[in-house]
Short mmCIF file of C-alpha atoms and ligand atoms in Angstrom, two decimals:
data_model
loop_
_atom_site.label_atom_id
_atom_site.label_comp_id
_atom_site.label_asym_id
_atom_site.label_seq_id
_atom_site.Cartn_x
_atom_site.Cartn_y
_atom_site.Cartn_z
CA UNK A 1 36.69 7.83 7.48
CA UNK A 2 33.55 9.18 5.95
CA UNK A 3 30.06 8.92 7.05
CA UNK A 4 29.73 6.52 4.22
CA UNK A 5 31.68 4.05 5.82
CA UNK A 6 29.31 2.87 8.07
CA UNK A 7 26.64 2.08 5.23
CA UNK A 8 28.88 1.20 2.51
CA UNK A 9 27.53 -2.15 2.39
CA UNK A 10 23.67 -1.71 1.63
CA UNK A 11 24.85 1.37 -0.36
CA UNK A 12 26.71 -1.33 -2.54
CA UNK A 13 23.22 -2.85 -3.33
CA UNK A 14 21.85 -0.21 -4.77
CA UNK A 15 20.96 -0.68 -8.82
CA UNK A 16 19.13 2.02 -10.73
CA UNK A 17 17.34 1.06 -14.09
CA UNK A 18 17.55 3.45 -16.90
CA UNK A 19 14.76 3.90 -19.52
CA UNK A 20 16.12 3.36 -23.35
CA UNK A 21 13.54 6.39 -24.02
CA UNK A 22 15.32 8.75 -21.53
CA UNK A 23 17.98 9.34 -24.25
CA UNK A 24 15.45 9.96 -26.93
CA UNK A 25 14.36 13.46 -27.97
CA UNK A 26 10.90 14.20 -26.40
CA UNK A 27 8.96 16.90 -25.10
CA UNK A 28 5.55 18.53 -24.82
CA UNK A 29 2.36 18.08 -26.77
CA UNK A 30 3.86 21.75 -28.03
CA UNK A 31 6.91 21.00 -29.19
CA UNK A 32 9.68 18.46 -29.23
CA UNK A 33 13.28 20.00 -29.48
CA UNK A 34 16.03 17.82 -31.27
CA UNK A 35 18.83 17.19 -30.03
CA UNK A 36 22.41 17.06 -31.62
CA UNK A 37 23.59 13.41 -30.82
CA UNK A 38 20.21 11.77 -29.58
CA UNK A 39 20.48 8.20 -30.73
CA UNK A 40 18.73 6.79 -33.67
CA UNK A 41 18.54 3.61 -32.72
CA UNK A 42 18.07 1.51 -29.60
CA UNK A 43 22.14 0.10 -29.97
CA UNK A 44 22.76 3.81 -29.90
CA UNK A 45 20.23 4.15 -26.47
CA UNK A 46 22.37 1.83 -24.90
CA UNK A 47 25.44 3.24 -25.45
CA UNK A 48 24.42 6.08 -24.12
CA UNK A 49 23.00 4.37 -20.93
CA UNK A 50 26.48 2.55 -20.85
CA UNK A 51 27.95 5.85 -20.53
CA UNK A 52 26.01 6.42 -17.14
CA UNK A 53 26.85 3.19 -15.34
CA UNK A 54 30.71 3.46 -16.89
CA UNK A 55 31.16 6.87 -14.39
CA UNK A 56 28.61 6.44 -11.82
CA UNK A 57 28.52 2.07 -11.15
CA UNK A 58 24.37 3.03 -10.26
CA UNK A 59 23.26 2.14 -13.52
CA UNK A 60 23.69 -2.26 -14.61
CA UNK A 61 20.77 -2.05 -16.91
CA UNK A 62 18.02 -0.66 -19.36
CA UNK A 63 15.09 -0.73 -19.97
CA UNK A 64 13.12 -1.63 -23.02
CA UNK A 65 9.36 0.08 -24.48
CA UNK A 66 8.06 -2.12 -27.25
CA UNK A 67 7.28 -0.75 -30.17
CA UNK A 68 9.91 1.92 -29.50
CA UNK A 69 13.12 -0.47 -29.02
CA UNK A 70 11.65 -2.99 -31.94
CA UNK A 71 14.48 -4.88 -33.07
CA UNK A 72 15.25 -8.66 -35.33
CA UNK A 73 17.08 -10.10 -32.92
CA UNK A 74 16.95 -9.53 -29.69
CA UNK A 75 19.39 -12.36 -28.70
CA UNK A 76 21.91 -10.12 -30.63
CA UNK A 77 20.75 -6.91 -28.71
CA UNK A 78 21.41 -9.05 -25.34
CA UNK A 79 24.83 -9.31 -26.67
CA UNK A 80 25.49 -5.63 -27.32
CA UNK A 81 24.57 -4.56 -24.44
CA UNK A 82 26.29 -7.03 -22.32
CA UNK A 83 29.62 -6.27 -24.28
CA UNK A 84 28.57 -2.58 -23.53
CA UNK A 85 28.72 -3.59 -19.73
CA UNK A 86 24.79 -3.67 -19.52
CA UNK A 87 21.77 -5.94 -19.13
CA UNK A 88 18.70 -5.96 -20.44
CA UNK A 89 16.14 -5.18 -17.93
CA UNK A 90 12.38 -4.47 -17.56
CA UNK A 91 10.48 -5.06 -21.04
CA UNK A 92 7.54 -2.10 -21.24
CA UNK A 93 4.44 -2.76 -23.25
CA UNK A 94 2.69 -0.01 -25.33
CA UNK A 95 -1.03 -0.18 -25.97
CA UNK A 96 -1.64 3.47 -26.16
CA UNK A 97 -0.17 4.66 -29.45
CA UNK A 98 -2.78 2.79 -31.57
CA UNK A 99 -5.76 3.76 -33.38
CA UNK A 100 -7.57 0.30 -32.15
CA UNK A 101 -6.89 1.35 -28.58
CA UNK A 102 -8.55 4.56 -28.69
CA UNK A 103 -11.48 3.15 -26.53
CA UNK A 104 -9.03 0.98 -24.65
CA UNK A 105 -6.74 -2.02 -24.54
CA UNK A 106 -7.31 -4.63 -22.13
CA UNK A 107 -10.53 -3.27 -21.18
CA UNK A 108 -11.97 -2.90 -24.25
CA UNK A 109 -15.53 -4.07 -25.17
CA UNK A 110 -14.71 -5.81 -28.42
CA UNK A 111 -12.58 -9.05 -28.01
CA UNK A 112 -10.98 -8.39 -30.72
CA UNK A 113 -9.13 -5.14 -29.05
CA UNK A 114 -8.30 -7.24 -26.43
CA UNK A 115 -7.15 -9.90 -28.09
CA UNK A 116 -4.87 -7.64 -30.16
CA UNK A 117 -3.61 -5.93 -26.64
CA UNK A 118 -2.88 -9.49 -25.23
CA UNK A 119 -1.09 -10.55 -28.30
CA UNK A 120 1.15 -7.49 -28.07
CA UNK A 121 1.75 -8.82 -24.44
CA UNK A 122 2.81 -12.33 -25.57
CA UNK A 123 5.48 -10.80 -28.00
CA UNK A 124 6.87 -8.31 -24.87
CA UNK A 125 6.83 -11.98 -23.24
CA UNK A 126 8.72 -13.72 -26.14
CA UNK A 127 10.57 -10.66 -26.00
CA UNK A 128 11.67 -11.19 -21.95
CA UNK A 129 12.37 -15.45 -22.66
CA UNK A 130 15.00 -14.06 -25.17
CA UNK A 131 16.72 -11.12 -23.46
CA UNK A 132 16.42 -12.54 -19.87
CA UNK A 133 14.43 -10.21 -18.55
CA UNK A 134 12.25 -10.55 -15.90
CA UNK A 135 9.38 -8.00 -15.59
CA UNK A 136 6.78 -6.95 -18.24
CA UNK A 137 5.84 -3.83 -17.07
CA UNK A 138 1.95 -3.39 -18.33
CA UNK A 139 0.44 0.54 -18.27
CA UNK A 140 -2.61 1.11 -19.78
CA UNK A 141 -4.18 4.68 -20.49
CA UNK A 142 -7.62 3.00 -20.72
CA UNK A 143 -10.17 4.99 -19.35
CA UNK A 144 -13.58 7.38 -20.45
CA UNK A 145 -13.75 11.04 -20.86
CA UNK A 146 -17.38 11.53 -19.59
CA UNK A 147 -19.86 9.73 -17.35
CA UNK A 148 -21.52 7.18 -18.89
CA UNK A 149 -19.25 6.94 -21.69
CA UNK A 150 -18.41 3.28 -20.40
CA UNK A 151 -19.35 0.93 -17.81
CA UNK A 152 -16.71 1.10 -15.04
CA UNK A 153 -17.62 -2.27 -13.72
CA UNK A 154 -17.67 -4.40 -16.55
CA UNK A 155 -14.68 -2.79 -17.96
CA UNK A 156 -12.90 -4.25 -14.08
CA UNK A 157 -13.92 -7.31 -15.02
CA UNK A 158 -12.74 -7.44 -18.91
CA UNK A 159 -9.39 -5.86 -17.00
CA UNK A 160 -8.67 -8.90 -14.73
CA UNK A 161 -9.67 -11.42 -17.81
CA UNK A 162 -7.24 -10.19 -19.93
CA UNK A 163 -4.36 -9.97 -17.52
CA UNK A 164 -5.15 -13.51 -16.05
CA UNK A 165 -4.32 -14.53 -20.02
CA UNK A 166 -0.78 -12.27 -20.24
CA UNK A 167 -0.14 -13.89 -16.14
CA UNK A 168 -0.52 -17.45 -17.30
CA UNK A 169 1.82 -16.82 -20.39
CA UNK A 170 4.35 -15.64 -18.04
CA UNK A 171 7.70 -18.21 -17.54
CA UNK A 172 8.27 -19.33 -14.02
CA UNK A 173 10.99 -16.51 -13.46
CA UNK A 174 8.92 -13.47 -15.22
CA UNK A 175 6.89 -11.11 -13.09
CA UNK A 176 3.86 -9.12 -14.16
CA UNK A 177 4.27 -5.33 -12.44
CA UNK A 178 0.88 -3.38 -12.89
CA UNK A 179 1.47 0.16 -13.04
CA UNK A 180 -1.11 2.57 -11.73
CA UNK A 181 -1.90 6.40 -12.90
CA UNK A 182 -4.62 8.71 -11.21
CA UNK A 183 -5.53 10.74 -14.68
CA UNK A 184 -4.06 11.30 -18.18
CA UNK A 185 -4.94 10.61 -20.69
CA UNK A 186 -8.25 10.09 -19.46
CA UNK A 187 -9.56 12.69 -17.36
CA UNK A 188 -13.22 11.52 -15.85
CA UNK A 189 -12.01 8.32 -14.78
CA UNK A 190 -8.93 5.86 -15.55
CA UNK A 191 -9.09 1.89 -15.45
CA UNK A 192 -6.17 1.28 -13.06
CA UNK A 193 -6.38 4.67 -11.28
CA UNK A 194 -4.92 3.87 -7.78
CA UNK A 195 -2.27 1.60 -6.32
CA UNK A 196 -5.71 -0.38 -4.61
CA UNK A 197 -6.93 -0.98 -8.14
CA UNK A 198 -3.52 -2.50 -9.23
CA UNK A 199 -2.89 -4.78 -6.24
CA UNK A 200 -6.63 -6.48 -6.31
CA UNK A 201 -5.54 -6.93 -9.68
CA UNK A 202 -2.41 -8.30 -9.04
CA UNK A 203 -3.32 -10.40 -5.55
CA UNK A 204 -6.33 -12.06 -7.66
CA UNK A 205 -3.75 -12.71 -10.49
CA UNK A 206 -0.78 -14.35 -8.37
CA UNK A 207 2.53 -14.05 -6.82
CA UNK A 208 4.03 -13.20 -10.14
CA UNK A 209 2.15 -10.06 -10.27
CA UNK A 210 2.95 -6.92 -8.27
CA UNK A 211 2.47 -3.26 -8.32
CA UNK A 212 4.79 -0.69 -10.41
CA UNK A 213 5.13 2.91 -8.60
CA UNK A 214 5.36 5.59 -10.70
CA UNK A 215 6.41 8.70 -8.12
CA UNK A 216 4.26 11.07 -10.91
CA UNK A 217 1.62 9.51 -10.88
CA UNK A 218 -0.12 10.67 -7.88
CA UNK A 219 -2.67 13.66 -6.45
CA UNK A 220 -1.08 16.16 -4.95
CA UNK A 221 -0.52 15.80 -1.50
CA UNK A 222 -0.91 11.82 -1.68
CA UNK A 223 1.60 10.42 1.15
CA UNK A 224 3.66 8.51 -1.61
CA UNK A 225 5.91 6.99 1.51
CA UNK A 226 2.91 5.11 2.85
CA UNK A 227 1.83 3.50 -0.14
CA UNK A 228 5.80 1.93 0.10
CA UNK A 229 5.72 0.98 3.14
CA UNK A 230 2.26 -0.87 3.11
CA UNK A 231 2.96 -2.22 -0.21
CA UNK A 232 6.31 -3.70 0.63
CA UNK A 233 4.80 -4.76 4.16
CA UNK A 234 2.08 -6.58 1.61
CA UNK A 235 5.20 -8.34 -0.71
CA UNK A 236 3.17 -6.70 -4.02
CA UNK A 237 5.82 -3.97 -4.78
CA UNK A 238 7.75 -4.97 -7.68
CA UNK A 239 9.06 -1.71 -8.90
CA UNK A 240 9.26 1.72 -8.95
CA UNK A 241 9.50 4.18 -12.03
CA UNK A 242 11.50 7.35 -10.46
CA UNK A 243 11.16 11.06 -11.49
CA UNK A 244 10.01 14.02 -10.13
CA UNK A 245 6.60 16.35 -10.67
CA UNK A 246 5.26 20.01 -9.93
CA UNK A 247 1.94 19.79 -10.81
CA UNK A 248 1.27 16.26 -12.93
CA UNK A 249 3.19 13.46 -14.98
CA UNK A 250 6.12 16.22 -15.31
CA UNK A 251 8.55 12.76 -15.60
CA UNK A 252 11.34 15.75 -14.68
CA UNK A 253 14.73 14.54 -13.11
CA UNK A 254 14.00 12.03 -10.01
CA UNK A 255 14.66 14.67 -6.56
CA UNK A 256 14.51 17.69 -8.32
CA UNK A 257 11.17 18.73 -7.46
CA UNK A 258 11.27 17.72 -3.80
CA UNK A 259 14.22 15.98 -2.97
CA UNK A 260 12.94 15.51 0.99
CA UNK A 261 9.83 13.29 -0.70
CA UNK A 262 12.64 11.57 -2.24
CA UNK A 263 14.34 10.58 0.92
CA UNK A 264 11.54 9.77 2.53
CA UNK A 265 10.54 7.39 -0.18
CA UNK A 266 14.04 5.78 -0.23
CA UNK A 267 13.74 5.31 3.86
CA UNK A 268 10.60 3.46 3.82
CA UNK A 269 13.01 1.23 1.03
CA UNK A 270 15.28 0.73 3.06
CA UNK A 271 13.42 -0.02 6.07
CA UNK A 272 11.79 -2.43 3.53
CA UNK A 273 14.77 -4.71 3.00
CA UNK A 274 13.93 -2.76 -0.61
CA UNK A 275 17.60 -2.78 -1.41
CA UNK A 276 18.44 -6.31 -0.93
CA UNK A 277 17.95 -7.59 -4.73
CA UNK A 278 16.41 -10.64 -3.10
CA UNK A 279 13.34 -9.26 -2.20
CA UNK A 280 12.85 -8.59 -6.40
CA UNK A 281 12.01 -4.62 -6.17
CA UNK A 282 13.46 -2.93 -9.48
CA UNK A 283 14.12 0.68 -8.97
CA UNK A 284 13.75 2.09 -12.22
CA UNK A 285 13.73 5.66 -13.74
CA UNK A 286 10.98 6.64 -16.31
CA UNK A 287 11.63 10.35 -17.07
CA UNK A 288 12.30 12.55 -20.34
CA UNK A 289 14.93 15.32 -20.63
CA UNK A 290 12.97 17.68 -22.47
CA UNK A 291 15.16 20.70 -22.20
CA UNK A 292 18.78 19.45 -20.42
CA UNK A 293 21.20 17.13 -21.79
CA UNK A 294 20.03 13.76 -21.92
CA UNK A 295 22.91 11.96 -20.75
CA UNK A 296 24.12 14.32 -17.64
CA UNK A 297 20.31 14.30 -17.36
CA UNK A 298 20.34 10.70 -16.34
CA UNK A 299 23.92 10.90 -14.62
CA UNK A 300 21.80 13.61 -12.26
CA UNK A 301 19.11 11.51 -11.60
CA UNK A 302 21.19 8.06 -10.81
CA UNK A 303 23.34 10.39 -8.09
CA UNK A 304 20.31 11.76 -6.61
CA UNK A 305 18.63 8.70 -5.64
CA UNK A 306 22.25 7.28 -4.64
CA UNK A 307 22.36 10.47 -2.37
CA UNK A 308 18.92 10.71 -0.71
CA UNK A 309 19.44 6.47 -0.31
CA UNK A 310 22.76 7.39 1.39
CA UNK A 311 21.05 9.37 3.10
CA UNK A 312 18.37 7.45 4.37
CA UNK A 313 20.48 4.54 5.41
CA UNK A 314 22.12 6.98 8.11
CA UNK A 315 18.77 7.29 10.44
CA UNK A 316 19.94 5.88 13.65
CA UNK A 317 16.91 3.34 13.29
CA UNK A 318 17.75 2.08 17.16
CA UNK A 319 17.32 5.43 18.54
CA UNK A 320 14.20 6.65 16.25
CA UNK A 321 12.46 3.13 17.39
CA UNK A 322 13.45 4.11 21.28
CA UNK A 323 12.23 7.61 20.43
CA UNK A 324 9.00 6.39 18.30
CA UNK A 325 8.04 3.88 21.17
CA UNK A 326 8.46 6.42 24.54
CA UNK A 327 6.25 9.00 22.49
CA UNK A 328 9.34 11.60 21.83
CA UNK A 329 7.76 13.42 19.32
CA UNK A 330 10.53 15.52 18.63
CA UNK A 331 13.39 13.48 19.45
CA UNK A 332 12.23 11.16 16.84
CA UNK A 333 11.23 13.84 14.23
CA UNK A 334 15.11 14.98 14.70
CA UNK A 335 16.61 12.05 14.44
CA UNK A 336 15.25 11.58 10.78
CA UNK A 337 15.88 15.12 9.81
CA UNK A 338 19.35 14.92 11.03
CA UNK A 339 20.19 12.17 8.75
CA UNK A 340 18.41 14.15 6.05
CA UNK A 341 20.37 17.12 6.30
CA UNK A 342 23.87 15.25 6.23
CA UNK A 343 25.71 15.76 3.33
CA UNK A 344 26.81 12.89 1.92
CA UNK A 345 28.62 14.13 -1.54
CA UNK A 346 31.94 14.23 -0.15
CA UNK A 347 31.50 10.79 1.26
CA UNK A 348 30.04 9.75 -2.00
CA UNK A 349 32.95 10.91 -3.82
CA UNK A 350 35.51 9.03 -1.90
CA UNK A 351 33.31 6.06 -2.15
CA UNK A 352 33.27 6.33 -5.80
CA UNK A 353 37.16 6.83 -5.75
CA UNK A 354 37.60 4.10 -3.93
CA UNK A 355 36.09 1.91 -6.96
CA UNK A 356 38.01 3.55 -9.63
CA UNK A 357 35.02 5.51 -10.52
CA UNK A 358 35.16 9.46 -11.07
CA UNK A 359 34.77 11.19 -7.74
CA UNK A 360 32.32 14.06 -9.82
CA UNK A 361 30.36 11.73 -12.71
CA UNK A 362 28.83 15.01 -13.72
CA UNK A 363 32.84 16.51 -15.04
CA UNK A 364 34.18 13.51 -15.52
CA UNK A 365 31.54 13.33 -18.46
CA UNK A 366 31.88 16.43 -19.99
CA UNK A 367 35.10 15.98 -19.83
CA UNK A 368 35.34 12.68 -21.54
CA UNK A 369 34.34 14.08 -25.10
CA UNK A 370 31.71 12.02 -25.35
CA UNK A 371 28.96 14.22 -25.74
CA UNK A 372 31.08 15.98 -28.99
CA UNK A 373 31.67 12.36 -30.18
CA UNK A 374 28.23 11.59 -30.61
CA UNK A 375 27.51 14.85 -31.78
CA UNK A 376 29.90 14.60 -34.68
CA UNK A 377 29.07 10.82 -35.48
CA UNK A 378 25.74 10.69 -35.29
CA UNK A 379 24.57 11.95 -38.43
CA UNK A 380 21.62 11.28 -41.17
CA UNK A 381 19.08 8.46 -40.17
CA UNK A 382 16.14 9.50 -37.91
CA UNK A 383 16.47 10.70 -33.59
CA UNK A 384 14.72 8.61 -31.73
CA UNK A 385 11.84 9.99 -29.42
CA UNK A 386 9.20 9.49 -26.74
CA UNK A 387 6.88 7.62 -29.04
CA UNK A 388 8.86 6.77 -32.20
C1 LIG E 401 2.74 6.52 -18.44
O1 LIG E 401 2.60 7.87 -18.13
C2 LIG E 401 4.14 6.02 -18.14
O2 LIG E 401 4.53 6.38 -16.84
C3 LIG E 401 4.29 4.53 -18.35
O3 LIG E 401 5.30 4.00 -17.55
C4 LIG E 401 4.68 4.51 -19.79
O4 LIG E 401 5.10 3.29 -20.30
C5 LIG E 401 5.73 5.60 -19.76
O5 LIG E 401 5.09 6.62 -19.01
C6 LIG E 401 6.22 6.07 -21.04
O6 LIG E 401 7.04 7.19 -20.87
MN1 LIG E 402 5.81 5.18 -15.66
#
């Protein structure tokens, strides 16, 4: 008997998406290190993400960033990856890496921007109706520099045109998720700024579009928990990208920075019905390994969301209600802190034993040889990277 045993079922549920660009090389607008064995092409990303779900079962699918993950055939690409053991998953859009875009995407003043930006949208779309995916995941860096600069309001209203033509393109199983970013690259203000912005967006839109939370993308400070729990109380979350920050968009390894922000996130989840795949919230990473190894990287940050979810699905939710509603400050308070400071690892390991699955995913990889493999085989052609 563990203290897994208890939870074993919801724990079951849980499915992590990985991003395809997590295994390229990136870094800092000072420097991007290479990396012996980063992929060179998105077959290669896969693998690589096959790697993680093969020793930790978190891990069923990928996700894609068009232009990055370009390919002929994507029908083909489906198949690879589902021989690999994976699926396809959310389909990210890019309209920030283009000299057009430079005074915005969707928002932009001339029609023909926008038209260009919702054209790339149709193809991520096309894209989806091919590999089965379900969610185009839409981020724009549109925004101005300096007051005045642009006109905040009309630039709303060119915003919710231009996604009502991307929503109505969408097939009757494909979701819209509207991800939200306080600053960067913009810095005096930023078109979908807030998680408010994104769901009038998205509740004038339809039920097919929801809000994407990206953990990073926040003030300092900002209650991140709430904004779960009132967007999954409002049915507009659709998905999460995971990592961890110190001071902005670090994108750093998801519960590194504050793993108790982590667990509280992953209780409001849970108290959600977040894990239950039927209620259609995709919990996603979107990080870059600048400095660590790409692939233990992403083994790291799988386990640490399956720990603080563990973790949050042992609150005695009973007692913290009975505690909550007679005004035991304390008692309740204790009762949540008590599940936080179990330690679930040994559990975790059994659990994974009991699947066939390494008991430590982090040794069992470097002990596989699979890092040296790649290391030795993948030579000539060009690494892949945040942006290329
Ligand atoms: C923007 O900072 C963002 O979080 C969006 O999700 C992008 O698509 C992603 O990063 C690219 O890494
Ligand atoms: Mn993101």
């Amino acid at each position: 008997m563990t203290v897994i045993d208890d939870i074993a079922t919801e724990l079951d549920q849980l499915a992590i998406e990985v991003p395809s660009w997590a295994y390229g090389n990136s870094g800092t607008r000072f420097k991007v290190f290479a990396t012996p064995g980063t992929p060179r092409t998105v077959h290669e990303k896969i693998a690589d993400a096959a790697t993680v779900h093969e020793l930790t079962g978190l891990a069923p699918s990928v996700a894609l960033h068009i232009p990055w993950d370009r390919v002929d055939d994507y029908g083909a690409l489906a198949s690879y990856a589902a021989d690999h053991g994976m699926k396809l998953g959310t389909v990210n859009s890019n309209t920030f890496q283009d000299d057009d875009y430079k005074f915005g995407s969707l928002t932009h003043s001339d029609a023909m921007v926008r038209n260009k930006a919702i054209d790339h949208m149709y193809e991520c779309i096309d894209i989806m109706g091919v590999t089965g995916s379900r969610d185009l995941k839409i981020w724009l860096a549109d925004g101005t520099n300096y007051p005045g600069q642009g006109d905040m309001r009309s630039r709303q209203d060119r915003l919710q045109d231009s996604l009502r033509k991307v929503y109505d393109r969408l097939g009757e199983n494909q979701r819209l998720v509207l991800e939200y970013k306080f600053f960067e690259p913009a810095f005096y203000h930023t078109d979908v700024p807030d998680w408010g912005t994104s769901y009038a967006h998205c509740l004038q839109l339809g039920e097919k579009a929801l809000v994407c939370l990206d953990t990073g993308h926040h003030a300092p400070g900002t209650n991140i928990e709430f904004i779960v729990a009132q967007l999954i109380r409002l049915g507009k979350l659709g998905s999460f990208d995971f990592n961890s920050r110190f001071y902005a968009d670090d994108d750093l390894i998801v519960g590194s920075a504050d793993p108790f922000q982590l667990f509280r996130i992953m209780a409001e989840v849970v108290r959600g019905g977040g894990l239950d795949p039927a209620n259609g919230i995709a919990l996603m990473l979107d990080q870059c390994h600048n400095l660590e190894e790409k692939i233990p990287g992403q083994i790291r940050s799988v386990l640490n969301v399956q720990e603080m979810t563990a973790r949050a699905l042992l609150i005695d939710r009973p007692a913290l209600t009975a505690a909550q509603e007679s005004g035991d400050v304390l008692g309740a308070n204790a009762l949540v802190m008590d599940a936080f400071y179990t330690d679930v690892r040994p559990g975790l390991a059994a659990w994974r034993e009991a699947k066939g699955l390494p008991a430590d995913p982090m040794d069992a990889y470097r002990a596989s040889g699979y890092q040296d493999r790649i290391n030795t085989e993948r030579q000539g052609g060009r690494q892949a990277g945040w942006g290329a």
